[in-house]
Amino acid sequence: MVSMDYSSRDQQGKVSFYVLLWKRKGISVELFDNYWKDVHGPVCARLPGQHQYWQFHVAHNEGGFWYMPDDPINTSAPEEQFDGIAELTFTSPTQRETWFKAAGILMDDEHNIFSKAIGYNTNPGNSITYVDKIPDGCPNGEQDILKYHVMIRKADGVGVAEFRRFMKERLVPVFSSSPQITKCRLHLFEEIDSSRPSAGQVIHSEIPGQQYHAALEIAFANQLDAALFLESNSYQNLAQESRPYIKDFKPFPQRTAYTFVHDDKITLAGQRSSFVADLITRIGASNQVKQNIISLMMGDGKSAYGDGGSTSEIIPGKRTELVQALFSRGEAFDSQGFIEFFTDAPVYQFGNFEPCLDKGAIFESVKYFFSQVSALYHEIKMMWEVGSTVFVEMDVTYWRKDGSEVTLPCFDICRFEGEKLAELRIFMDANPVGDSSIPISDTSSVMTLANQQRYQPADIMKRFFIENPLGKKRVLQGHTPKWAIAGPRWSATDTRTPFNSGTNNPPSGLLETMPGRKTEIVTALFARGEAFDSQGFTEFFVDNPVYQFGNFEPCLDKGAIFESVKYFFSQVSALYHDIKMMWETGNTVIVEMDVMYWRKDGSLVTLPCADIFRFEGEKVAELRIFMDANPVGNASIPVSDTSSIMTLKEGSRYKSTDVMKKFFTEHPQGQERVRQGFVPKWAIAGPRWSVTPENQYIPISNNNGHDNGNNNFNWQQLRNYLKGLNISDLVQMLSSEENP
């Protein structure tokens, strides 16, 4: 039987970056494995320039199997026992440099799992696969083969060129020609790459004499083939010949392997994490690999039902810098400069106002707004860049014409097409800017944290004008921020200005639940809200949470949350979360949606909303709701039909994803909630959408849905159902001539 050779699939990977990784002290191997493959890996996979990206999780080299002359045990010293290898290939050194420039974001994560990371580069022609009989080039877990990653040091007295010649001309032919070998891949290393930025306590340099000069990836079909190869005359002779050339030949057994990028494309594991990719593969969920789902999960501005704009390959971090530059135009009241950041067919939406769908409309909108205040400042708390989208959580301070000031919480979603803004959506209640009689508490701020603490921001926009070359140039050209002239009159040029460090940044924490789990928890919490289950709603929170709705004073304990939501539920007949997009990044979930409210008078109002959830484990530590909810209680406030996150460029619209309807009708937890009597209020009032495929609310059979002719009514289910109703719901339902 002739075996296929798949070695050609690696030919386009001309150069490599090969990293040996030691796990952090104090964490288990299992936790190391899970975080590396399910959290760190998908982040790395999104960086530009990669052709291939594998993770090899290895066991320690305890020796006793791979014979070497003068060292029959051939183990590695304790300090040499690493736990994993990251191998990235690139089609050219230029592409590798592109990746290096973008990789700073990974350094912020290294300290979570690594204590040491030693990176080696290879030059063109020095990372070659000579034979590969393994059909699957994109492993995701155990490979059902026996594989070793052999680390090699050259002998002290031999030159690099001579050592490499021996490896290519003598060693590789013996391995690659053996019938027992199923894979042979060689890397010849340059000096250790220590150019990467520091990562806290993570060591990036090797002590003298400990550098490796080559690595060999060797695979066998089974243990018997490995033994036959090592006992063969060809290997025994090679081992003796290697003495003048090879000092150390240390085999590390592979435990598992994962592929995050292959042939320039991010894999399912890279998109969703290895764990989720395995679930999708095992259950055969073909819908999860269709483009609409991929676009939704990758956060590239496309929903499952419509195109929200294409993406362009620019280095991560660039869009964040563009957002800061845009804010600087706003702080200088430069209306013309502001609109130059947008595409020709943009969407610009501020609160509940009708969106602007061309640059001229944006110009008039911001010009008018700037005329109403003396100065404004963006006090940025957090910025995330996910795909082509940038999220900004901040307080915005406005200095009014009368000299007073007001600070309001705000959340922006910025979607890019290349380096231009396709959408800017601003979620906030800005009414107090124009009406100073509206009271605003000092704690009505994104900086308010639990236990009476406050986040200290890093003065990002002040730094932009004082330190960033673009900001300094703007000041020299006369585009001085208005806060340097009116209001606080901070300096925009003094390099001695003391800045806050932002060191008490809300902790990101380890990902203690699998990716997607927190999104599911958020959906379940929304279900409690739609059923007006105040007690169930509060059970999702930690004991010392932060819950902030708009500009209202935040609730800092579960009792306060209970009273707040209970009161709000009493003011409306029903509500529904019409979710457009959900992102899960680390311990944070971001939701972009319209919320529909059915008032007591039967009227309906739909308002744009963005929520930020921060988790501790599976509990919500912070929920911040960014929206202007004033029209809910005041029907005289006009709200346009286009004042919606579903409104896209040129007036097109997203189609609803019906996430919450599907939760109640299809999800086991939602179905169980209905059976227990926690029916969403929109099934009783307002639209009266069905919560069961059968268009019935209560199953009346005691036989798991099978009618045995006895017609026994399930009184317990009816009792639970009625408990979920208040008197007004019951009266409304009984007085209606429609079927509920």
mmCIF file of C-alpha atoms in Angstrom, residues 94 175 244 398 568 635 664 716:
data_model
loop_
_atom_site.group_PDB
_atom_site.id
_atom_site.type_symbol
_atom_site.label_atom_id
_atom_site.label_comp_id
_atom_site.label_asym_id
_atom_site.label_seq_id
_atom_site.Cartn_x
_atom_site.Cartn_y
_atom_site.Cartn_z
ATOM 1 C CA THR A 94 7.950 40.891 5.677
ATOM 2 C CA PHE A 175 14.728 9.945 9.057
ATOM 3 C CA PRO A 244 31.037 15.514 16.399
ATOM 4 C CA TYR A 398 -19.468 68.798 29.022
ATOM 5 C CA PHE A 568 -39.175 49.605 36.316
ATOM 6 C CA ALA A 635 -44.847 59.252 25.202
ATOM 7 C CA PHE A 664 -38.225 30.761 24.991
ATOM 8 C CA GLN A 716 -49.245 22.308 38.881
#
